[in-house]
Amino acid sequence: MAAGISVKHGLLRNKTSLYRALHRQISPSSVCLQRAAGVQRVRAASSATTDSQTYCMELVRSRDYDGYVSSLLLPEEVRRSSLALRAFNVELAQVKDSVSQKTIGLMRMQFWKAAIEEIYRDEPPNQPVSAELWRAVRKHDLTKRWLLRIITERETGLDDRAYRNLQELETYSENTQSSLVYLLLECFGLKNVHADHAASHIGKAQGIVTCLRATPYHSSRRKVYLPMDVCMLHGASQEDFIRGSREQKVRDVVYDIASHAHVHLQHVVLEDYLQRVRRADFDIFHPSLKNRNPLVPFQLYLRSWKKSY
């Protein structure tokens, strides 16, 4: 009898020890710590998401202000994706000016080619633009071909030479700027021939205008990328642009290129610059063209409100 009581007492004591051990493992303080750790992980992920979103927004705002303002006017469900795509475009565009050797530029382009492949495997690199681009790809089922085409064409641009003719500039613009517009349309769920046709013209106009707008900057670095056939037609040399000549032959070159852009014109931001260049009598080095038009955000908002893009 005493032995039975002793055994039962031992079992009870062992059970009590077990309960106490389990209680220590799932005590309120332990649960709180586990919950806190979970919250920290969620907050860390949320913070990383916010950081990548902010990074892309600031990058576009500083390097592509017109694109930044245009993105802010888009519906909320596509605004973030638009900024991600434009940030991706900026990252590629600035490679040419940020490297001293073509080999380094090619390595950066290779990084982005690999990044796109990883994004479509749901394994984006730990890089803010890649993270935001991955989100946009998943949300809108974006076409990989357009992203890779932008990289490939930017890669050919590392050769650092002038365009041989307007058609070559158009091809470059189609493969970079038009491809970007195709992707933006996909964010709206638009995938049809008519939309792509309009996007092609918009992209070509954008590329030509970008080439014109960047000429004073490039000239200050003793580089000229304007189509050589147009320059030769009017007897304007690269040295004329490098020294900032405002002679008629230089203006004639700008006039021809601007007129070609106007053929493709479909967008208010481009129209604003072309009108300002016309008022400056196609003097691409005129001081008025160096300043950003403060009315562009208002003009874009008005067009958006009227749905008259």
Short mmCIF file of C-alpha atoms in Angstrom, two decimals:
data_model
loop_
_atom_site.label_atom_id
_atom_site.label_comp_id
_atom_site.label_asym_id
_atom_site.label_seq_id
_atom_site.Cartn_x
_atom_site.Cartn_y
_atom_site.Cartn_z
CA MET A 1 0.00 0.00 0.00
CA ALA A 2 2.76 2.40 0.96
CA ALA A 3 4.66 1.36 -2.15
CA GLY A 4 1.55 2.05 -4.28
CA ILE A 5 1.18 5.47 -2.75
CA SER A 6 4.85 6.10 -3.31
CA VAL A 7 4.58 5.13 -6.98
CA LYS A 8 1.47 7.29 -7.47
CA HIS A 9 3.18 10.16 -5.71
CA GLY A 10 6.19 9.71 -8.01
CA LEU A 11 3.96 9.76 -11.09
CA LEU A 12 2.13 12.83 -9.89
CA ARG A 13 5.44 14.51 -9.14
CA ASN A 14 6.72 13.59 -12.61
CA LYS A 15 3.53 14.90 -14.23
CA THR A 16 3.78 18.10 -12.24
CA SER A 17 7.39 18.54 -13.39
CA LEU A 18 6.27 17.91 -16.95
CA TYR A 19 3.46 20.46 -16.71
CA ARG A 20 5.87 22.99 -15.22
CA ALA A 21 8.37 22.37 -18.02
CA LEU A 22 5.65 22.77 -20.65
CA HIS A 23 4.38 25.86 -18.88
CA ARG A 24 7.86 27.38 -19.01
CA GLN A 25 8.04 26.66 -22.73
CA ILE A 26 4.67 28.22 -23.53
CA SER A 27 4.57 30.79 -20.78
CA PRO A 28 2.99 34.19 -21.58
CA SER A 29 6.42 35.79 -21.65
CA SER A 30 7.63 33.20 -24.15
CA VAL A 31 4.53 33.67 -26.30
CA CYS A 32 5.00 37.43 -26.19
CA LEU A 33 8.61 37.04 -27.25
CA GLN A 34 7.60 34.81 -30.15
CA ARG A 35 4.88 37.23 -31.20
CA ALA A 36 7.29 40.13 -30.90
CA ALA A 37 9.81 38.32 -33.08
CA GLY A 38 7.09 37.67 -35.65
CA VAL A 39 6.04 41.31 -35.59
CA GLN A 40 9.67 42.35 -36.01
CA ARG A 41 10.00 40.11 -39.07
CA VAL A 42 6.81 41.55 -40.57
CA ARG A 43 7.98 45.08 -39.79
CA ALA A 44 11.39 44.35 -41.29
CA ALA A 45 9.79 43.03 -44.48
CA SER A 46 7.43 45.99 -44.58
CA SER A 47 10.33 48.38 -43.99
CA ALA A 48 12.32 46.80 -46.82
CA THR A 49 9.31 47.13 -49.11
CA THR A 50 8.85 50.76 -48.13
CA ASP A 51 12.56 51.44 -48.57
CA SER A 52 12.61 49.95 -52.09
CA GLN A 53 9.50 51.88 -53.05
CA THR A 54 10.95 55.13 -51.72
CA TYR A 55 14.26 54.47 -53.46
CA CYS A 56 12.56 54.04 -56.83
CA MET A 57 10.42 57.11 -56.32
CA GLU A 58 13.39 59.31 -55.44
CA LEU A 59 15.48 57.92 -58.28
CA VAL A 60 12.79 58.73 -60.83
CA ARG A 61 12.09 62.13 -59.28
CA SER A 62 15.74 63.14 -59.53
CA ARG A 63 16.56 61.65 -62.95
CA ASP A 64 13.25 61.54 -64.84
CA TYR A 65 11.10 64.32 -63.42
CA ASP A 66 8.54 64.30 -66.23
CA GLY A 67 8.11 60.55 -65.79
CA TYR A 68 7.81 61.06 -62.03
CA VAL A 69 5.02 63.62 -62.39
CA SER A 70 3.27 61.47 -64.99
CA SER A 71 3.38 58.46 -62.66
CA LEU A 72 1.85 60.42 -59.78
CA LEU A 73 -1.19 61.11 -61.93
CA LEU A 74 -1.79 57.44 -62.66
CA PRO A 75 -4.39 55.37 -60.74
CA GLU A 76 -3.05 54.08 -57.45
CA GLU A 77 -3.10 50.45 -58.56
CA VAL A 78 -0.53 51.10 -61.32
CA ARG A 79 1.39 54.08 -59.90
CA ARG A 80 3.92 52.02 -57.96
CA SER A 81 4.54 49.71 -60.92
CA SER A 82 5.06 52.70 -63.21
CA LEU A 83 7.70 54.11 -60.86
CA ALA A 84 9.39 50.69 -60.71
CA LEU A 85 9.59 50.48 -64.50
CA ARG A 86 10.85 54.04 -64.82
CA ALA A 87 13.44 53.43 -62.09
CA PHE A 88 14.61 50.36 -64.02
CA ASN A 89 14.90 52.51 -67.16
CA VAL A 90 16.86 55.18 -65.28
CA GLU A 91 19.25 52.58 -63.83
CA LEU A 92 20.08 51.39 -67.34
CA ALA A 93 20.23 54.86 -68.88
CA GLN A 94 22.74 56.17 -66.37
CA VAL A 95 25.21 53.30 -66.84
CA LYS A 96 26.71 54.95 -69.92
CA ASP A 97 27.57 58.17 -68.06
CA SER A 98 28.65 56.52 -64.82
CA VAL A 99 31.36 54.17 -66.06
CA SER A 100 34.80 55.00 -67.38
CA GLN A 101 35.26 51.75 -69.30
CA LYS A 102 32.88 49.91 -71.60
CA THR A 103 33.78 46.60 -69.92
CA ILE A 104 32.36 47.82 -66.62
CA GLY A 105 29.21 48.96 -68.38
CA LEU A 106 28.81 45.54 -70.00
CA MET A 107 29.15 43.90 -66.57
CA ARG A 108 26.34 46.06 -65.22
CA MET A 109 24.15 45.18 -68.18
CA GLN A 110 24.92 41.51 -67.56
CA PHE A 111 23.81 41.97 -63.96
CA TRP A 112 20.45 43.28 -65.15
CA LYS A 113 20.01 40.48 -67.67
CA ALA A 114 20.60 37.96 -64.88
CA ALA A 115 18.32 39.96 -62.57
CA ILE A 116 15.45 39.74 -65.04
CA GLU A 117 15.85 35.97 -65.29
CA GLU A 118 15.87 35.72 -61.48
CA ILE A 119 12.82 37.97 -61.21
CA TYR A 120 10.84 35.66 -63.47
CA ARG A 121 11.95 32.72 -61.30
CA ASP A 122 10.57 34.59 -58.27
CA GLU A 123 14.11 34.97 -56.93
CA PRO A 124 14.80 38.71 -57.31
CA PRO A 125 18.24 40.03 -56.26
CA ASN A 126 18.44 41.93 -53.00
CA GLN A 127 18.37 45.30 -54.74
CA PRO A 128 15.59 47.93 -54.43
CA VAL A 129 14.79 48.37 -58.13
CA SER A 130 14.82 44.60 -58.66
CA ALA A 131 12.47 44.13 -55.71
CA GLU A 132 9.98 46.67 -57.05
CA LEU A 133 10.27 45.33 -60.58
CA TRP A 134 9.57 41.81 -59.31
CA ARG A 135 6.42 43.09 -57.63
CA ALA A 136 5.28 44.78 -60.86
CA VAL A 137 5.98 41.66 -62.93
CA ARG A 138 3.96 39.46 -60.57
CA LYS A 139 1.09 41.90 -60.33
CA HIS A 140 0.67 42.66 -64.02
CA ASP A 141 2.22 39.63 -65.74
CA LEU A 142 4.63 41.87 -67.63
CA THR A 143 6.27 40.61 -70.80
CA LYS A 144 9.89 39.62 -70.23
CA ARG A 145 10.80 40.34 -73.85
CA TRP A 146 10.29 44.10 -73.48
CA LEU A 147 12.50 44.26 -70.39
CA LEU A 148 15.31 42.32 -72.05
CA ARG A 149 15.02 44.41 -75.22
CA ILE A 150 15.60 47.60 -73.24
CA ILE A 151 18.74 46.12 -71.68
CA THR A 152 20.08 44.83 -75.01
CA GLU A 153 19.58 48.17 -76.75
CA ARG A 154 21.12 50.12 -73.87
CA GLU A 155 24.04 47.74 -74.10
CA THR A 156 24.61 48.61 -77.77
CA GLY A 157 24.54 52.28 -76.76
CA LEU A 158 27.69 51.76 -74.72
CA ASP A 159 29.68 52.06 -77.97
CA ASP A 160 29.55 55.81 -77.32
CA ARG A 161 29.18 57.05 -80.88
CA ALA A 162 26.82 59.35 -82.74
CA TYR A 163 23.78 57.92 -84.52
CA ARG A 164 24.55 57.50 -88.21
CA ASN A 165 21.09 58.68 -89.25
CA LEU A 166 17.62 59.47 -87.98
CA GLN A 167 16.46 55.91 -88.64
CA GLU A 168 19.13 54.58 -86.28
CA LEU A 169 17.98 57.01 -83.59
CA GLU A 170 14.39 55.89 -84.20
CA THR A 171 15.36 52.23 -83.83
CA TYR A 172 17.14 52.96 -80.55
CA SER A 173 14.10 54.91 -79.34
CA GLU A 174 11.72 52.12 -80.35
CA ASN A 175 13.72 49.47 -78.52
CA THR A 176 14.12 51.53 -75.34
CA GLN A 177 11.38 54.13 -74.92
CA SER A 178 8.63 52.33 -76.86
CA SER A 179 9.36 49.10 -75.00
CA LEU A 180 8.92 51.01 -71.75
CA VAL A 181 5.55 52.34 -72.93
CA TYR A 182 4.45 48.82 -73.90
CA LEU A 183 5.18 47.72 -70.34
CA LEU A 184 3.30 50.69 -68.90
CA LEU A 185 0.30 49.78 -71.04
CA GLU A 186 0.47 46.22 -69.70
CA CYS A 187 0.15 47.66 -66.19
CA PHE A 188 -3.28 48.87 -67.32
CA GLY A 189 -4.08 45.48 -68.83
CA LEU A 190 -3.80 46.84 -72.39
CA LYS A 191 -2.36 44.40 -74.89
CA ASN A 192 -3.60 45.08 -78.41
CA VAL A 193 -2.31 46.20 -81.80
CA HIS A 194 -3.87 49.68 -81.67
CA ALA A 195 -2.39 50.51 -78.27
CA ASP A 196 1.02 49.20 -79.35
CA HIS A 197 0.91 51.29 -82.52
CA ALA A 198 0.33 54.47 -80.51
CA ALA A 199 2.99 53.40 -77.99
CA SER A 200 5.52 52.96 -80.78
CA HIS A 201 5.04 56.55 -81.96
CA ILE A 202 5.15 57.91 -78.41
CA GLY A 203 8.36 56.05 -77.67
CA LYS A 204 10.07 57.23 -80.86
CA ALA A 205 9.10 60.84 -80.17
CA GLN A 206 10.30 60.48 -76.58
CA GLY A 207 13.65 59.08 -77.67
CA ILE A 208 14.25 61.82 -80.25
CA VAL A 209 13.31 64.59 -77.82
CA THR A 210 15.53 63.06 -75.11
CA CYS A 211 18.43 63.11 -77.55
CA LEU A 212 17.81 66.80 -78.25
CA ARG A 213 17.39 67.76 -74.60
CA ALA A 214 20.57 66.00 -73.59
CA THR A 215 22.68 67.65 -76.29
CA PRO A 216 23.89 70.65 -74.20
CA TYR A 217 24.88 68.29 -71.38
CA HIS A 218 26.69 65.88 -73.69
CA SER A 219 28.34 68.75 -75.58
CA SER A 220 29.77 70.04 -72.31
CA ARG A 221 31.48 66.65 -72.00
CA ARG A 222 32.73 66.87 -75.60
CA LYS A 223 30.29 64.24 -76.86
CA VAL A 224 27.70 64.58 -79.61
CA TYR A 225 25.14 61.90 -80.43
CA LEU A 226 22.91 63.74 -82.91
CA PRO A 227 22.36 61.90 -86.24
CA MET A 228 25.37 62.45 -88.47
CA ASP A 229 23.37 62.54 -91.72
CA VAL A 230 21.37 65.56 -90.55
CA CYS A 231 24.50 67.34 -89.32
CA MET A 232 26.27 66.72 -92.63
CA LEU A 233 23.24 67.91 -94.57
CA HIS A 234 23.52 71.34 -92.95
CA GLY A 235 27.30 71.44 -92.72
CA ALA A 236 27.36 71.39 -88.92
CA SER A 237 30.29 69.60 -87.31
CA GLN A 238 30.51 67.96 -83.91
CA GLU A 239 32.85 70.75 -82.87
CA ASP A 240 30.06 73.27 -83.53
CA PHE A 241 27.95 71.58 -80.88
CA ILE A 242 30.86 71.05 -78.49
CA ARG A 243 31.62 74.77 -78.43
CA GLY A 244 27.91 75.57 -78.08
CA SER A 245 27.56 77.31 -81.43
CA ARG A 246 24.24 79.09 -82.01
CA GLU A 247 24.76 79.56 -85.73
CA GLN A 248 21.93 78.98 -88.19
CA LYS A 249 23.35 75.67 -89.42
CA VAL A 250 23.18 74.28 -85.89
CA ARG A 251 19.60 75.51 -85.52
CA ASP A 252 18.71 73.90 -88.85
CA VAL A 253 19.92 70.55 -87.52
CA VAL A 254 17.77 70.96 -84.42
CA TYR A 255 14.79 72.03 -86.55
CA ASP A 256 14.97 68.91 -88.72
CA ILE A 257 15.27 66.56 -85.76
CA ALA A 258 12.53 68.33 -83.79
CA SER A 259 10.25 68.21 -86.84
CA HIS A 260 10.83 64.48 -87.11
CA ALA A 261 9.88 64.07 -83.46
CA HIS A 262 6.72 66.09 -84.05
CA VAL A 263 5.58 63.51 -86.60
CA HIS A 264 5.38 60.97 -83.78
CA LEU A 265 4.08 63.43 -81.22
CA GLN A 266 1.44 62.03 -78.90
CA HIS A 267 2.36 63.37 -75.45
CA VAL A 268 2.04 66.75 -73.69
CA VAL A 269 5.48 66.63 -72.02
CA LEU A 270 7.18 66.25 -75.38
CA GLU A 271 4.95 68.90 -76.90
CA ASP A 272 5.99 71.34 -74.18
CA TYR A 273 9.69 70.97 -74.96
CA LEU A 274 9.19 71.13 -78.72
CA GLN A 275 7.14 74.31 -78.36
CA ARG A 276 9.82 75.87 -76.15
CA VAL A 277 12.53 74.93 -78.66
CA ARG A 278 10.45 76.51 -81.44
CA ARG A 279 10.05 79.74 -79.44
CA ALA A 280 13.84 79.80 -78.97
CA ASP A 281 14.16 79.62 -82.77
CA PHE A 282 15.65 76.12 -82.45
CA ASP A 283 18.64 77.42 -80.51
CA ILE A 284 19.24 74.31 -78.44
CA PHE A 285 21.72 76.18 -76.22
CA HIS A 286 19.23 78.95 -75.33
CA PRO A 287 19.16 79.61 -71.55
CA SER A 288 15.36 79.20 -71.43
CA LEU A 289 15.71 75.51 -72.33
CA LYS A 290 17.93 74.77 -69.36
CA ASN A 291 15.14 75.42 -66.87
CA ARG A 292 12.37 72.95 -66.18
CA ASN A 293 8.89 74.20 -67.04
CA PRO A 294 7.13 74.64 -63.65
CA LEU A 295 3.74 74.38 -65.34
CA VAL A 296 4.25 70.81 -66.58
CA PRO A 297 2.63 69.18 -63.49
CA PHE A 298 -0.40 71.45 -63.85
CA GLN A 299 -0.61 70.81 -67.61
CA LEU A 300 -0.40 67.07 -67.06
CA TYR A 301 -3.06 67.19 -64.35
CA LEU A 302 -5.35 69.22 -66.60
CA ARG A 303 -4.90 66.79 -69.47
CA SER A 304 -5.49 63.88 -67.12
CA TRP A 305 -8.68 65.48 -65.78
CA LYS A 306 -9.93 66.14 -69.31
CA LYS A 307 -8.76 62.68 -70.43
CA SER A 308 -7.15 64.37 -73.42
CA TYR A 309 -3.68 62.82 -73.59
#
